[in-house]
Amino acid sequence: MKVLVVGSGGREHAILWKLSQSKTKLKLFCAPGNGGISEIAQLVPIKVNEIEKLKEFALKEKIDLTVVGPELPLAMGIVDEFQSAGLKIFGPRKKAAEIESSKSFAKDLMNKYHIPTAAYRVFTDEKAAVDFVKQIGTPVVVKANGLAAGKGVIVASEPHELKLAVQAVKQVFHNHDSKLNQQKVVIEEFLEGEELSLMAFVDGETVIPMQTAQDHKRIFDQDRGPNTGGMGAYSPVPQFSEEMIEKAVKSVLIPTARALVKEGRSFTGVLYAGLMITESGIKVIEFNARFGDPETQVVLPRMDSDLFKVLMACADHNLSQLAAINWNKQAVIAVVLASQGYPGKYSTGKQIYGLEEITNDNIMAFHSGTAKSQDAIFTSGGRVLAVTAKGNDLATARRQAYLAAGKIKFDGIHYRKDIGAKAFIKA
Ligand code: AMP
Ligand code: GLY
């Protein structure tokens, strides 16, 4: 069987790594992939937004299943396009993917179906939005409506940050960069609490939750500095009890899947709920219509079932017929190694040393921004690698992850030293 994974990050590397362990013999392709992925899959030089080209490739190669990693092709309708051409693909159709690509749609859906989330208002008028932000003051959260590659959210918690919130509103109305970015802004109540990422395989009303993970969004230790795509993750998250996770599945994931069916936007793929566990209960921060990055790097190593079978069952719309998905009790931590300057400007092309020293079966180096050239690996992006370690408990996994991270060297390497620390404070 031939499988094509669309994307080029650590998430896609982890998906391919897991697929390479399938009982079914698979020939793996990745478009466009990266230096690490080239070791386990054939790279296809097509970008994630070149949907026609991806479709032509899948038809020509007779790809049996395409798996979509990032949000952009989903928001552009890659699933609808592939299905119309008779191709099998894992991911939500465009109208279902709006749960991620339109924050106002997601908020209105939650409001209509009583799914707990922060109070909000949507504005299409710049002046009204600015006046509203000034009127309510800080703390306040401003969100661009469309996809913004993790840069669409401004959290202004202190009074002196009100200026930033106002600026963020103005930026939304003056940013004509993306056709997907409608001129709408969501202004939201600030939520306080601890965050949790809960992903599930969803096919219509069938919801099979994965194990939980916690991301580390800020660039510096102790959650300081600007937001990034994610600087590390761990799973499980012992601060949250089984009961609480079950409650999140029952009060968020299942009603959302049902609501999407009712709205004629039945969802198939990974539904990812970014949750805040507040004093007044579980609230949704955001939904994503895909696997999280770097959450996938820590969740898939805990999956004992065959990922290929699960993805196929979703793409065939018979997930409800699948036997339960099995998970192991191991703990997994991923530490993201980034280029100096990320999430701002950074340079690339730095040679990466030490990868060959990672020979322990319990450690995986999932590549994000890397490129291979004449048997050497070079940096090619902001987030470079996720050094991921498995262990019998979080403390062991953490020690192993940092030992391995310490062996890797490249010019300007930066990584957080406190990935997973919250699990020890509150456990
Ligand atoms: P998002 O891009 O929606 O995931 O938001 C990025 C980050 O901003 C989240 O992971 C939270 O840390 C923070 N955030 C988003 N919405 C809120 C909110 N209503 N209250 C507090 N923090 C938030
Ligand atoms: N880790 C957050 C995301 O994938 O959006």
Short mmCIF file of N, CA, C and O and ligand atoms in Angstrom, two decimals, residues 11 71 100 150 197 215-217 228-230 272 286 288 290-295 383, ligand 2:
data_model
loop_
_atom_site.label_atom_id
_atom_site.label_comp_id
_atom_site.label_asym_id
_atom_site.label_seq_id
_atom_site.Cartn_x
_atom_site.Cartn_y
_atom_site.Cartn_z
N ARG A 11 5.66 16.87 13.46
CA ARG A 11 4.40 16.13 13.51
C ARG A 11 4.35 15.09 12.38
O ARG A 11 4.04 13.92 12.61
N GLU A 71 -2.76 22.70 8.77
CA GLU A 71 -4.10 23.25 8.61
C GLU A 71 -4.34 23.92 7.26
O GLU A 71 -5.46 23.92 6.76
N GLU A 100 -11.31 25.20 12.78
CA GLU A 100 -10.00 25.82 13.04
C GLU A 100 -9.80 27.09 12.22
O GLU A 100 -9.29 28.08 12.74
N GLY A 150 -0.18 30.66 14.17
CA GLY A 150 0.16 30.81 15.58
C GLY A 150 0.39 32.24 16.02
O GLY A 150 0.68 32.51 17.17
N SER A 197 -3.95 19.74 25.98
CA SER A 197 -4.30 19.43 24.59
C SER A 197 -4.93 18.05 24.56
O SER A 197 -4.31 17.07 24.99
N ASP A 215 1.40 21.31 25.84
CA ASP A 215 2.34 22.03 24.98
C ASP A 215 3.03 23.11 25.81
O ASP A 215 2.58 23.42 26.92
N HIS A 216 4.09 23.69 25.31
CA HIS A 216 4.77 24.84 25.94
C HIS A 216 4.88 25.90 24.87
O HIS A 216 5.79 25.85 24.04
N LYS A 217 3.97 26.86 24.87
CA LYS A 217 3.84 27.77 23.73
C LYS A 217 4.91 28.87 23.70
O LYS A 217 5.32 29.31 22.65
N THR A 228 5.13 30.71 20.37
CA THR A 228 5.79 30.02 19.25
C THR A 228 4.82 28.95 18.74
O THR A 228 3.72 28.81 19.25
N GLY A 229 5.30 28.14 17.81
CA GLY A 229 4.50 27.00 17.37
C GLY A 229 4.43 25.92 18.44
O GLY A 229 3.60 25.01 18.36
N GLY A 230 5.30 26.00 19.45
CA GLY A 230 5.35 24.98 20.52
C GLY A 230 6.80 24.57 20.75
O GLY A 230 7.48 24.16 19.83
N TYR A 272 -8.84 18.44 17.59
CA TYR A 272 -7.91 18.78 18.67
C TYR A 272 -8.55 19.89 19.48
O TYR A 272 -8.85 20.96 18.94
N GLU A 286 -9.42 26.83 21.91
CA GLU A 286 -9.47 26.77 20.45
C GLU A 286 -9.65 25.33 20.01
O GLU A 286 -9.37 24.40 20.78
N ASN A 288 -8.46 22.74 16.79
CA ASN A 288 -7.69 22.54 15.57
C ASN A 288 -8.28 21.33 14.85
O ASN A 288 -8.85 20.44 15.49
N ARG A 290 -6.68 19.02 13.10
CA ARG A 290 -5.50 18.23 12.68
C ARG A 290 -4.73 17.81 13.91
O ARG A 290 -5.02 18.26 15.02
N PHE A 291 -3.72 16.98 13.70
CA PHE A 291 -2.80 16.62 14.79
C PHE A 291 -2.04 17.88 15.25
O PHE A 291 -1.68 18.72 14.44
N GLY A 292 -1.77 17.98 16.54
CA GLY A 292 -0.98 19.10 17.07
C GLY A 292 0.51 18.86 16.88
O GLY A 292 0.97 17.73 16.75
N ASP A 293 1.26 19.94 16.89
CA ASP A 293 2.71 19.86 16.80
C ASP A 293 3.26 20.75 17.90
O ASP A 293 2.99 21.95 17.86
N PRO A 294 3.92 20.28 18.92
CA PRO A 294 4.59 18.99 19.09
C PRO A 294 3.81 17.92 19.87
O PRO A 294 4.43 16.92 20.26
N GLU A 295 2.51 18.06 20.06
CA GLU A 295 1.78 17.04 20.82
C GLU A 295 1.86 15.64 20.18
O GLU A 295 1.99 14.63 20.87
N ARG A 383 11.96 26.03 14.18
CA ARG A 383 11.98 24.85 15.04
C ARG A 383 12.72 23.78 14.26
O ARG A 383 12.37 23.47 13.12
N1 GLY B 2 0.73 22.79 19.50
C1 GLY B 2 -0.31 23.60 19.05
C2 GLY B 2 -0.78 23.35 17.70
O1 GLY B 2 -0.45 22.36 17.07
O2 GLY B 2 -1.54 24.17 17.18
#
